[in-house]
């Protein structure tokens, strides 16, 4: 069974800092990997989707990379802002059409 | 598109009562997912449908839970009878061919 791990569970950084969030998965037979953010009391908002044939995707200040061979994905946030404070979750879609979510990294950007 | 629509947004009920949660997926999406989120267990997949057919319901915790998708634009998750441990936020999500998932705002269920 696929296991998805996100470390650290919580992260606090000063405004303006560049940061990296990590996502590890045990089964490299994934179809895609998706990053989400969740604000307190809200649903999940899709940030980026990386197909298994891709290495990275970019959207604004966000860049997500995927290394299937090592079972890792990273989400890079440039020039962090207080509005980036949220919980970030990654989800791996296995070729068996099952989504597996990590437990998330809670990010706080301090003004 | 209005996105994934869920109702109600909040539900408070007494133990033993029947609870029905509703979801309208994004038009054109052919996969629908029901999740439950709690602080203790995180986000759990309960069941998913592909082209209105239940594909995997192994995440449904027990027989008190049931889900239906009578057509491409509507799904329900029913809990009967409800118990306090069912208290959680229930999310519905949809996607096209297992590509990007889009989540609804969730239903916060409290069973007293």
JSON list of C-alpha atoms in Angstrom, two decimals:
[
{"chain": "A", "resi": 1, "resn": "UNK", "atom": "CA", "xyz": [0.00, 0.00, 0.00]},
{"chain": "A", "resi": 2, "resn": "UNK", "atom": "CA", "xyz": [1.25, 3.49, -0.86]},
{"chain": "A", "resi": 3, "resn": "UNK", "atom": "CA", "xyz": [2.36, 5.57, 2.10]},
{"chain": "A", "resi": 4, "resn": "UNK", "atom": "CA", "xyz": [2.81, 9.31, 1.75]},
{"chain": "A", "resi": 5, "resn": "UNK", "atom": "CA", "xyz": [4.82, 11.26, 4.30]},
{"chain": "A", "resi": 6, "resn": "UNK", "atom": "CA", "xyz": [5.25, 14.99, 4.71]},
{"chain": "A", "resi": 7, "resn": "UNK", "atom": "CA", "xyz": [8.05, 16.41, 6.82]},
{"chain": "A", "resi": 8, "resn": "UNK", "atom": "CA", "xyz": [8.11, 18.67, 8.72]},
{"chain": "A", "resi": 9, "resn": "UNK", "atom": "CA", "xyz": [4.62, 18.62, 10.19]},
{"chain": "A", "resi": 10, "resn": "UNK", "atom": "CA", "xyz": [4.91, 22.32, 10.95]},
{"chain": "A", "resi": 11, "resn": "UNK", "atom": "CA", "xyz": [7.13, 25.12, 9.71]},
{"chain": "A", "resi": 12, "resn": "UNK", "atom": "CA", "xyz": [7.44, 28.77, 10.70]},
{"chain": "A", "resi": 13, "resn": "UNK", "atom": "CA", "xyz": [9.42, 31.24, 8.59]},
{"chain": "A", "resi": 14, "resn": "UNK", "atom": "CA", "xyz": [9.82, 35.02, 8.37]},
{"chain": "A", "resi": 15, "resn": "UNK", "atom": "CA", "xyz": [8.18, 36.84, 5.51]},
{"chain": "A", "resi": 16, "resn": "UNK", "atom": "CA", "xyz": [10.25, 36.98, 2.34]},
{"chain": "A", "resi": 17, "resn": "UNK", "atom": "CA", "xyz": [12.06, 33.71, 2.90]},
{"chain": "A", "resi": 18, "resn": "UNK", "atom": "CA", "xyz": [12.18, 31.02, 0.23]},
{"chain": "A", "resi": 19, "resn": "UNK", "atom": "CA", "xyz": [11.12, 27.61, 1.52]},
{"chain": "A", "resi": 20, "resn": "UNK", "atom": "CA", "xyz": [10.76, 23.98, 0.50]},
{"chain": "A", "resi": 21, "resn": "UNK", "atom": "CA", "xyz": [8.08, 21.52, 1.58]},
{"chain": "A", "resi": 22, "resn": "UNK", "atom": "CA", "xyz": [8.77, 17.83, 1.22]},
{"chain": "A", "resi": 23, "resn": "UNK", "atom": "CA", "xyz": [6.58, 14.91, 0.23]},
{"chain": "A", "resi": 24, "resn": "UNK", "atom": "CA", "xyz": [7.79, 11.29, 0.14]},
{"chain": "A", "resi": 25, "resn": "UNK", "atom": "CA", "xyz": [5.99, 8.26, -1.22]},
{"chain": "A", "resi": 26, "resn": "UNK", "atom": "CA", "xyz": [6.86, 4.59, -0.99]},
{"chain": "A", "resi": 27, "resn": "UNK", "atom": "CA", "xyz": [5.48, 3.26, -4.29]},
{"chain": "A", "resi": 28, "resn": "UNK", "atom": "CA", "xyz": [7.01, 4.88, -7.36]},
{"chain": "A", "resi": 29, "resn": "UNK", "atom": "CA", "xyz": [4.25, 3.55, -9.64]},
{"chain": "A", "resi": 30, "resn": "UNK", "atom": "CA", "xyz": [2.30, 6.75, -9.50]},
{"chain": "A", "resi": 31, "resn": "UNK", "atom": "CA", "xyz": [0.16, 8.31, -12.20]},
{"chain": "A", "resi": 32, "resn": "UNK", "atom": "CA", "xyz": [0.46, 11.85, -10.91]},
{"chain": "A", "resi": 33, "resn": "UNK", "atom": "CA", "xyz": [1.16, 13.88, -7.79]},
{"chain": "A", "resi": 34, "resn": "UNK", "atom": "CA", "xyz": [-0.94, 16.83, -6.71]},
{"chain": "A", "resi": 35, "resn": "UNK", "atom": "CA", "xyz": [-0.23, 19.61, -4.21]},
{"chain": "A", "resi": 36, "resn": "UNK", "atom": "CA", "xyz": [-3.04, 21.31, -2.29]},
{"chain": "A", "resi": 37, "resn": "UNK", "atom": "CA", "xyz": [-3.36, 24.05, 0.28]},
{"chain": "A", "resi": 38, "resn": "UNK", "atom": "CA", "xyz": [-5.98, 24.07, 2.99]},
{"chain": "A", "resi": 39, "resn": "UNK", "atom": "CA", "xyz": [-6.90, 27.13, 4.99]},
{"chain": "A", "resi": 40, "resn": "UNK", "atom": "CA", "xyz": [-8.40, 26.63, 8.47]},
{"chain": "A", "resi": 41, "resn": "UNK", "atom": "CA", "xyz": [-12.01, 25.53, 8.26]},
{"chain": "A", "resi": 42, "resn": "UNK", "atom": "CA", "xyz": [-11.92, 25.41, 4.47]},
{"chain": "A", "resi": 43, "resn": "UNK", "atom": "CA", "xyz": [-11.69, 22.84, 1.73]},
{"chain": "A", "resi": 44, "resn": "UNK", "atom": "CA", "xyz": [-8.61, 21.88, -0.25]},
{"chain": "A", "resi": 45, "resn": "UNK", "atom": "CA", "xyz": [-7.47, 24.11, -3.08]},
{"chain": "A", "resi": 46, "resn": "UNK", "atom": "CA", "xyz": [-5.45, 22.54, -5.87]},
{"chain": "A", "resi": 47, "resn": "UNK", "atom": "CA", "xyz": [-2.09, 24.23, -6.43]},
{"chain": "A", "resi": 48, "resn": "UNK", "atom": "CA", "xyz": [-0.15, 22.11, -8.89]},
{"chain": "A", "resi": 49, "resn": "UNK", "atom": "CA", "xyz": [-0.44, 18.74, -10.59]},
{"chain": "A", "resi": 50, "resn": "UNK", "atom": "CA", "xyz": [2.60, 16.89, -11.88]},
{"chain": "A", "resi": 51, "resn": "UNK", "atom": "CA", "xyz": [2.11, 14.00, -14.25]},
{"chain": "A", "resi": 52, "resn": "UNK", "atom": "CA", "xyz": [4.40, 11.00, -13.85]},
{"chain": "A", "resi": 53, "resn": "UNK", "atom": "CA", "xyz": [6.19, 11.88, -17.11]},
{"chain": "A", "resi": 54, "resn": "UNK", "atom": "CA", "xyz": [6.96, 15.41, -15.92]},
{"chain": "A", "resi": 55, "resn": "UNK", "atom": "CA", "xyz": [9.74, 16.65, -13.67]},
{"chain": "A", "resi": 56, "resn": "UNK", "atom": "CA", "xyz": [8.26, 19.91, -12.49]},
{"chain": "A", "resi": 57, "resn": "UNK", "atom": "CA", "xyz": [5.41, 22.39, -12.72]},
{"chain": "A", "resi": 58, "resn": "UNK", "atom": "CA", "xyz": [5.37, 26.10, -11.99]},
{"chain": "A", "resi": 59, "resn": "UNK", "atom": "CA", "xyz": [2.63, 28.51, -11.07]},
{"chain": "A", "resi": 60, "resn": "UNK", "atom": "CA", "xyz": [3.61, 32.00, -10.01]},
{"chain": "A", "resi": 61, "resn": "UNK", "atom": "CA", "xyz": [5.82, 31.79, -6.92]},
{"chain": "A", "resi": 62, "resn": "UNK", "atom": "CA", "xyz": [5.23, 28.05, -6.62]},
{"chain": "A", "resi": 63, "resn": "UNK", "atom": "CA", "xyz": [7.35, 25.34, -8.19]},
{"chain": "A", "resi": 64, "resn": "UNK", "atom": "CA", "xyz": [6.75, 21.63, -7.65]},
{"chain": "A", "resi": 65, "resn": "UNK", "atom": "CA", "xyz": [9.20, 18.93, -8.64]},
{"chain": "A", "resi": 66, "resn": "UNK", "atom": "CA", "xyz": [8.84, 15.18, -8.91]},
{"chain": "A", "resi": 67, "resn": "UNK", "atom": "CA", "xyz": [11.51, 12.48, -8.70]},
{"chain": "A", "resi": 68, "resn": "UNK", "atom": "CA", "xyz": [9.79, 9.14, -9.03]},
{"chain": "A", "resi": 69, "resn": "UNK", "atom": "CA", "xyz": [12.95, 7.10, -8.68]},
{"chain": "A", "resi": 70, "resn": "UNK", "atom": "CA", "xyz": [13.64, 8.50, -5.23]},
{"chain": "A", "resi": 71, "resn": "UNK", "atom": "CA", "xyz": [9.97, 8.69, -4.26]},
{"chain": "A", "resi": 72, "resn": "UNK", "atom": "CA", "xyz": [10.06, 12.42, -3.58]},
{"chain": "A", "resi": 73, "resn": "UNK", "atom": "CA", "xyz": [8.28, 15.60, -4.50]},
{"chain": "A", "resi": 74, "resn": "UNK", "atom": "CA", "xyz": [9.06, 19.09, -3.29]},
{"chain": "A", "resi": 75, "resn": "UNK", "atom": "CA", "xyz": [7.01, 22.29, -3.29]},
{"chain": "A", "resi": 76, "resn": "UNK", "atom": "CA", "xyz": [9.15, 25.42, -3.48]},
{"chain": "A", "resi": 77, "resn": "UNK", "atom": "CA", "xyz": [7.61, 28.70, -2.41]},
{"chain": "A", "resi": 78, "resn": "UNK", "atom": "CA", "xyz": [9.54, 31.81, -3.34]},
{"chain": "A", "resi": 79, "resn": "UNK", "atom": "CA", "xyz": [9.44, 35.06, -1.39]},
{"chain": "A", "resi": 80, "resn": "UNK", "atom": "CA", "xyz": [6.91, 33.80, 1.15]},
{"chain": "A", "resi": 81, "resn": "UNK", "atom": "CA", "xyz": [4.08, 36.05, 2.28]},
{"chain": "A", "resi": 82, "resn": "UNK", "atom": "CA", "xyz": [1.77, 35.95, 5.33]},
{"chain": "A", "resi": 83, "resn": "UNK", "atom": "CA", "xyz": [-1.04, 34.96, 2.96]},
{"chain": "A", "resi": 84, "resn": "UNK", "atom": "CA", "xyz": [0.83, 31.74, 2.23]},
{"chain": "A", "resi": 85, "resn": "UNK", "atom": "CA", "xyz": [0.12, 30.57, 5.79]},
{"chain": "A", "resi": 86, "resn": "UNK", "atom": "CA", "xyz": [-1.94, 27.38, 5.48]},
{"chain": "A", "resi": 87, "resn": "UNK", "atom": "CA", "xyz": [-1.60, 23.61, 5.56]},
{"chain": "A", "resi": 88, "resn": "UNK", "atom": "CA", "xyz": [-0.06, 22.11, 2.44]},
{"chain": "A", "resi": 89, "resn": "UNK", "atom": "CA", "xyz": [-0.91, 18.55, 1.46]},
{"chain": "A", "resi": 90, "resn": "UNK", "atom": "CA", "xyz": [0.42, 16.32, -1.28]},
{"chain": "A", "resi": 91, "resn": "UNK", "atom": "CA", "xyz": [-1.49, 13.44, -2.82]},
{"chain": "A", "resi": 92, "resn": "UNK", "atom": "CA", "xyz": [-0.15, 10.62, -4.97]},
{"chain": "A", "resi": 93, "resn": "UNK", "atom": "CA", "xyz": [-2.40, 8.91, -7.51]},
{"chain": "A", "resi": 94, "resn": "UNK", "atom": "CA", "xyz": [-1.35, 5.32, -8.01]},
{"chain": "A", "resi": 95, "resn": "UNK", "atom": "CA", "xyz": [-1.73, 3.55, -11.32]},
{"chain": "A", "resi": 96, "resn": "UNK", "atom": "CA", "xyz": [-4.42, 1.55, -9.54]},
{"chain": "A", "resi": 97, "resn": "UNK", "atom": "CA", "xyz": [-6.48, 4.77, -9.47]},
{"chain": "A", "resi": 98, "resn": "UNK", "atom": "CA", "xyz": [-6.18, 5.30, -5.75]},
{"chain": "A", "resi": 99, "resn": "UNK", "atom": "CA", "xyz": [-5.34, 8.69, -4.22]},
{"chain": "A", "resi": 100, "resn": "UNK", "atom": "CA", "xyz": [-3.12, 8.69, -1.14]},
{"chain": "A", "resi": 101, "resn": "UNK", "atom": "CA", "xyz": [-2.76, 11.85, 0.91]},
{"chain": "A", "resi": 102, "resn": "UNK", "atom": "CA", "xyz": [0.04, 12.93, 3.19]},
{"chain": "A", "resi": 103, "resn": "UNK", "atom": "CA", "xyz": [-0.78, 14.37, 6.62]},
{"chain": "A", "resi": 104, "resn": "UNK", "atom": "CA", "xyz": [0.29, 17.85, 5.60]},
{"chain": "A", "resi": 105, "resn": "UNK", "atom": "CA", "xyz": [2.75, 20.56, 6.59]},
{"chain": "A", "resi": 106, "resn": "UNK", "atom": "CA", "xyz": [1.34, 23.50, 8.52]},
{"chain": "A", "resi": 107, "resn": "UNK", "atom": "CA", "xyz": [3.10, 26.66, 7.33]},
{"chain": "A", "resi": 108, "resn": "UNK", "atom": "CA", "xyz": [3.16, 29.95, 9.22]},
{"chain": "A", "resi": 109, "resn": "UNK", "atom": "CA", "xyz": [4.74, 32.98, 7.57]},
{"chain": "A", "resi": 110, "resn": "UNK", "atom": "CA", "xyz": [5.56, 35.63, 10.15]},
{"chain": "A", "resi": 111, "resn": "UNK", "atom": "CA", "xyz": [5.20, 39.27, 9.02]},
{"chain": "B", "resi": 1, "resn": "UNK", "atom": "CA", "xyz": [-18.37, 26.62, -13.30]},
{"chain": "B", "resi": 2, "resn": "UNK", "atom": "CA", "xyz": [-19.38, 26.98, -9.66]},
{"chain": "B", "resi": 3, "resn": "UNK", "atom": "CA", "xyz": [-17.02, 24.23, -8.56]},
{"chain": "B", "resi": 4, "resn": "UNK", "atom": "CA", "xyz": [-17.99, 21.26, -6.45]},
{"chain": "B", "resi": 5, "resn": "UNK", "atom": "CA", "xyz": [-21.08, 22.04, -4.42]},
{"chain": "B", "resi": 6, "resn": "UNK", "atom": "CA", "xyz": [-21.84, 20.40, -1.08]},
{"chain": "B", "resi": 7, "resn": "UNK", "atom": "CA", "xyz": [-24.81, 20.70, 1.20]},
{"chain": "B", "resi": 8, "resn": "UNK", "atom": "CA", "xyz": [-25.42, 21.26, 3.97]},
{"chain": "B", "resi": 9, "resn": "UNK", "atom": "CA", "xyz": [-22.30, 23.15, 5.06]},
{"chain": "B", "resi": 10, "resn": "UNK", "atom": "CA", "xyz": [-22.97, 22.38, 8.70]},
{"chain": "B", "resi": 11, "resn": "UNK", "atom": "CA", "xyz": [-25.04, 19.63, 10.26]},
{"chain": "B", "resi": 12, "resn": "UNK", "atom": "CA", "xyz": [-25.70, 19.07, 13.93]},
{"chain": "B", "resi": 13, "resn": "UNK", "atom": "CA", "xyz": [-27.68, 16.00, 14.82]},
{"chain": "B", "resi": 14, "resn": "UNK", "atom": "CA", "xyz": [-28.32, 13.68, 17.70]},
{"chain": "B", "resi": 15, "resn": "UNK", "atom": "CA", "xyz": [-26.93, 10.20, 17.98]},
{"chain": "B", "resi": 16, "resn": "UNK", "atom": "CA", "xyz": [-29.10, 7.66, 16.22]},
{"chain": "B", "resi": 17, "resn": "UNK", "atom": "CA", "xyz": [-30.46, 10.06, 13.62]},
{"chain": "B", "resi": 18, "resn": "UNK", "atom": "CA", "xyz": [-30.00, 9.61, 9.89]},
{"chain": "B", "resi": 19, "resn": "UNK", "atom": "CA", "xyz": [-27.69, 12.07, 8.15]},
{"chain": "B", "resi": 20, "resn": "UNK", "atom": "CA", "xyz": [-27.56, 12.68, 4.40]},
{"chain": "B", "resi": 21, "resn": "UNK", "atom": "CA", "xyz": [-24.78, 14.68, 2.81]},
{"chain": "B", "resi": 22, "resn": "UNK", "atom": "CA", "xyz": [-25.09, 15.87, -0.77]},
{"chain": "B", "resi": 23, "resn": "UNK", "atom": "CA", "xyz": [-22.63, 16.65, -3.52]},
{"chain": "B", "resi": 24, "resn": "UNK", "atom": "CA", "xyz": [-22.83, 18.09, -7.00]},
{"chain": "B", "resi": 25, "resn": "UNK", "atom": "CA", "xyz": [-19.59, 17.53, -8.94]},
{"chain": "B", "resi": 26, "resn": "UNK", "atom": "CA", "xyz": [-18.15, 19.81, -11.59]},
{"chain": "B", "resi": 27, "resn": "UNK", "atom": "CA", "xyz": [-19.95, 19.38, -14.87]},
{"chain": "B", "resi": 28, "resn": "UNK", "atom": "CA", "xyz": [-18.05, 17.07, -17.21]},
{"chain": "B", "resi": 29, "resn": "UNK", "atom": "CA", "xyz": [-16.11, 15.33, -14.46]},
{"chain": "B", "resi": 30, "resn": "UNK", "atom": "CA", "xyz": [-16.54, 11.57, -14.42]},
{"chain": "B", "resi": 31, "resn": "UNK", "atom": "CA", "xyz": [-14.93, 10.66, -11.09]},
{"chain": "B", "resi": 32, "resn": "UNK", "atom": "CA", "xyz": [-16.30, 11.54, -7.68]},
{"chain": "B", "resi": 33, "resn": "UNK", "atom": "CA", "xyz": [-14.70, 11.00, -4.29]},
{"chain": "B", "resi": 34, "resn": "UNK", "atom": "CA", "xyz": [-15.98, 11.16, -0.71]},
{"chain": "B", "resi": 35, "resn": "UNK", "atom": "CA", "xyz": [-13.42, 11.91, 2.01]},
{"chain": "B", "resi": 36, "resn": "UNK", "atom": "CA", "xyz": [-13.58, 12.35, 5.77]},
{"chain": "B", "resi": 37, "resn": "UNK", "atom": "CA", "xyz": [-11.16, 14.58, 7.67]},
{"chain": "B", "resi": 38, "resn": "UNK", "atom": "CA", "xyz": [-10.46, 14.53, 11.40]},
{"chain": "B", "resi": 39, "resn": "UNK", "atom": "CA", "xyz": [-7.60, 15.82, 13.48]},
{"chain": "B", "resi": 40, "resn": "UNK", "atom": "CA", "xyz": [-6.71, 12.32, 14.59]},
{"chain": "B", "resi": 41, "resn": "UNK", "atom": "CA", "xyz": [-6.82, 10.48, 11.28]},
{"chain": "B", "resi": 42, "resn": "UNK", "atom": "CA", "xyz": [-6.27, 13.22, 8.71]},
{"chain": "B", "resi": 43, "resn": "UNK", "atom": "CA", "xyz": [-7.91, 12.89, 5.30]},
{"chain": "B", "resi": 44, "resn": "UNK", "atom": "CA", "xyz": [-9.41, 9.47, 4.57]},
{"chain": "B", "resi": 45, "resn": "UNK", "atom": "CA", "xyz": [-10.90, 8.31, 1.29]},
{"chain": "B", "resi": 46, "resn": "UNK", "atom": "CA", "xyz": [-14.27, 6.69, 1.96]},
{"chain": "B", "resi": 47, "resn": "UNK", "atom": "CA", "xyz": [-15.46, 5.76, -1.52]},
{"chain": "B", "resi": 48, "resn": "UNK", "atom": "CA", "xyz": [-15.04, 6.82, -5.12]},
{"chain": "B", "resi": 49, "resn": "UNK", "atom": "CA", "xyz": [-17.18, 6.53, -8.23]},
{"chain": "B", "resi": 50, "resn": "UNK", "atom": "CA", "xyz": [-16.17, 6.40, -11.85]},
{"chain": "B", "resi": 51, "resn": "UNK", "atom": "CA", "xyz": [-18.93, 7.09, -14.40]},
{"chain": "B", "resi": 52, "resn": "UNK", "atom": "CA", "xyz": [-21.49, 6.84, -11.56]},
{"chain": "B", "resi": 53, "resn": "UNK", "atom": "CA", "xyz": [-20.33, 3.34, -10.59]},
{"chain": "B", "resi": 54, "resn": "UNK", "atom": "CA", "xyz": [-18.78, 2.71, -7.15]},
{"chain": "B", "resi": 55, "resn": "UNK", "atom": "CA", "xyz": [-15.25, 1.48, -7.75]},
{"chain": "B", "resi": 56, "resn": "UNK", "atom": "CA", "xyz": [-13.75, 1.18, -4.29]},
{"chain": "B", "resi": 57, "resn": "UNK", "atom": "CA", "xyz": [-15.68, 1.47, -1.04]},
{"chain": "B", "resi": 58, "resn": "UNK", "atom": "CA", "xyz": [-13.05, -0.15, 1.15]},
{"chain": "B", "resi": 59, "resn": "UNK", "atom": "CA", "xyz": [-12.69, 3.07, 3.09]},
{"chain": "B", "resi": 60, "resn": "UNK", "atom": "CA", "xyz": [-16.29, 3.11, 4.25]},
{"chain": "B", "resi": 61, "resn": "UNK", "atom": "CA", "xyz": [-15.93, 2.53, 7.98]},
{"chain": "B", "resi": 62, "resn": "UNK", "atom": "CA", "xyz": [-18.95, 0.30, 8.52]},
{"chain": "B", "resi": 63, "resn": "UNK", "atom": "CA", "xyz": [-22.35, -0.66, 7.24]},
{"chain": "B", "resi": 64, "resn": "UNK", "atom": "CA", "xyz": [-23.89, 2.44, 8.75]},
{"chain": "B", "resi": 65, "resn": "UNK", "atom": "CA", "xyz": [-22.33, 4.36, 5.87]},
{"chain": "B", "resi": 66, "resn": "UNK", "atom": "CA", "xyz": [-23.68, 4.19, 2.33]},
{"chain": "B", "resi": 67, "resn": "UNK", "atom": "CA", "xyz": [-23.15, 6.25, -0.80]},
{"chain": "B", "resi": 68, "resn": "UNK", "atom": "CA", "xyz": [-25.01, 6.57, -4.06]},
{"chain": "B", "resi": 69, "resn": "UNK", "atom": "CA", "xyz": [-24.53, 8.34, -7.34]},
{"chain": "B", "resi": 70, "resn": "UNK", "atom": "CA", "xyz": [-27.80, 8.10, -9.28]},
{"chain": "B", "resi": 71, "resn": "UNK", "atom": "CA", "xyz": [-26.54, 10.33, -12.08]},
{"chain": "B", "resi": 72, "resn": "UNK", "atom": "CA", "xyz": [-23.47, 12.25, -13.20]},
{"chain": "B", "resi": 73, "resn": "UNK", "atom": "CA", "xyz": [-24.47, 15.42, -11.37]},
{"chain": "B", "resi": 74, "resn": "UNK", "atom": "CA", "xyz": [-25.44, 14.18, -7.91]},
{"chain": "B", "resi": 75, "resn": "UNK", "atom": "CA", "xyz": [-24.17, 11.98, -5.12]},
{"chain": "B", "resi": 76, "resn": "UNK", "atom": "CA", "xyz": [-25.19, 11.34, -1.53]},
{"chain": "B", "resi": 77, "resn": "UNK", "atom": "CA", "xyz": [-23.40, 9.98, 1.51]},
{"chain": "B", "resi": 78, "resn": "UNK", "atom": "CA", "xyz": [-25.74, 8.63, 4.17]},
{"chain": "B", "resi": 79, "resn": "UNK", "atom": "CA", "xyz": [-25.02, 7.68, 7.75]},
{"chain": "B", "resi": 80, "resn": "UNK", "atom": "CA", "xyz": [-27.70, 5.69, 9.53]},
{"chain": "B", "resi": 81, "resn": "UNK", "atom": "CA", "xyz": [-27.68, 5.60, 12.50]},
{"chain": "B", "resi": 82, "resn": "UNK", "atom": "CA", "xyz": [-25.18, 8.34, 13.27]},
{"chain": "B", "resi": 83, "resn": "UNK", "atom": "CA", "xyz": [-22.78, 8.15, 16.23]},
{"chain": "B", "resi": 84, "resn": "UNK", "atom": "CA", "xyz": [-20.65, 10.80, 17.97]},
{"chain": "B", "resi": 85, "resn": "UNK", "atom": "CA", "xyz": [-17.47, 9.30, 16.47]},
{"chain": "B", "resi": 86, "resn": "UNK", "atom": "CA", "xyz": [-18.79, 10.15, 13.02]},
{"chain": "B", "resi": 87, "resn": "UNK", "atom": "CA", "xyz": [-18.23, 13.83, 13.81]},
{"chain": "B", "resi": 88, "resn": "UNK", "atom": "CA", "xyz": [-15.82, 15.13, 11.16]},
{"chain": "B", "resi": 89, "resn": "UNK", "atom": "CA", "xyz": [-15.63, 17.26, 8.05]},
{"chain": "B", "resi": 90, "resn": "UNK", "atom": "CA", "xyz": [-16.81, 15.37, 4.99]},
{"chain": "B", "resi": 91, "resn": "UNK", "atom": "CA", "xyz": [-15.46, 16.44, 1.62]},
{"chain": "B", "resi": 92, "resn": "UNK", "atom": "CA", "xyz": [-16.60, 15.62, -1.85]},
{"chain": "B", "resi": 93, "resn": "UNK", "atom": "CA", "xyz": [-14.16, 15.97, -4.76]},
{"chain": "B", "resi": 94, "resn": "UNK", "atom": "CA", "xyz": [-14.42, 15.41, -8.48]},
{"chain": "B", "resi": 95, "resn": "UNK", "atom": "CA", "xyz": [-12.02, 14.97, -11.36]},
{"chain": "B", "resi": 96, "resn": "UNK", "atom": "CA", "xyz": [-11.89, 14.06, -15.03]},
{"chain": "B", "resi": 97, "resn": "UNK", "atom": "CA", "xyz": [-10.24, 10.72, -15.74]},
{"chain": "B", "resi": 98, "resn": "UNK", "atom": "CA", "xyz": [-8.32, 10.83, -12.44]},
{"chain": "B", "resi": 99, "resn": "UNK", "atom": "CA", "xyz": [-6.52, 14.02, -13.32]},
{"chain": "B", "resi": 100, "resn": "UNK", "atom": "CA", "xyz": [-6.63, 17.07, -11.07]},
{"chain": "B", "resi": 101, "resn": "UNK", "atom": "CA", "xyz": [-9.03, 16.71, -8.16]},
{"chain": "B", "resi": 102, "resn": "UNK", "atom": "CA", "xyz": [-11.23, 19.62, -7.15]},
{"chain": "B", "resi": 103, "resn": "UNK", "atom": "CA", "xyz": [-12.66, 19.69, -3.66]},
{"chain": "B", "resi": 104, "resn": "UNK", "atom": "CA", "xyz": [-15.92, 21.07, -2.36]},
{"chain": "B", "resi": 105, "resn": "UNK", "atom": "CA", "xyz": [-16.07, 23.29, 0.74]},
{"chain": "B", "resi": 106, "resn": "UNK", "atom": "CA", "xyz": [-16.99, 20.36, 2.97]},
{"chain": "B", "resi": 107, "resn": "UNK", "atom": "CA", "xyz": [-19.79, 19.54, 5.39]},
{"chain": "B", "resi": 108, "resn": "UNK", "atom": "CA", "xyz": [-18.97, 19.87, 9.07]},
{"chain": "B", "resi": 109, "resn": "UNK", "atom": "CA", "xyz": [-20.91, 17.15, 10.87]},
{"chain": "B", "resi": 110, "resn": "UNK", "atom": "CA", "xyz": [-21.40, 17.16, 14.62]},
{"chain": "B", "resi": 111, "resn": "UNK", "atom": "CA", "xyz": [-23.19, 14.24, 16.24]},
{"chain": "B", "resi": 112, "resn": "UNK", "atom": "CA", "xyz": [-24.13, 14.81, 19.87]}
]
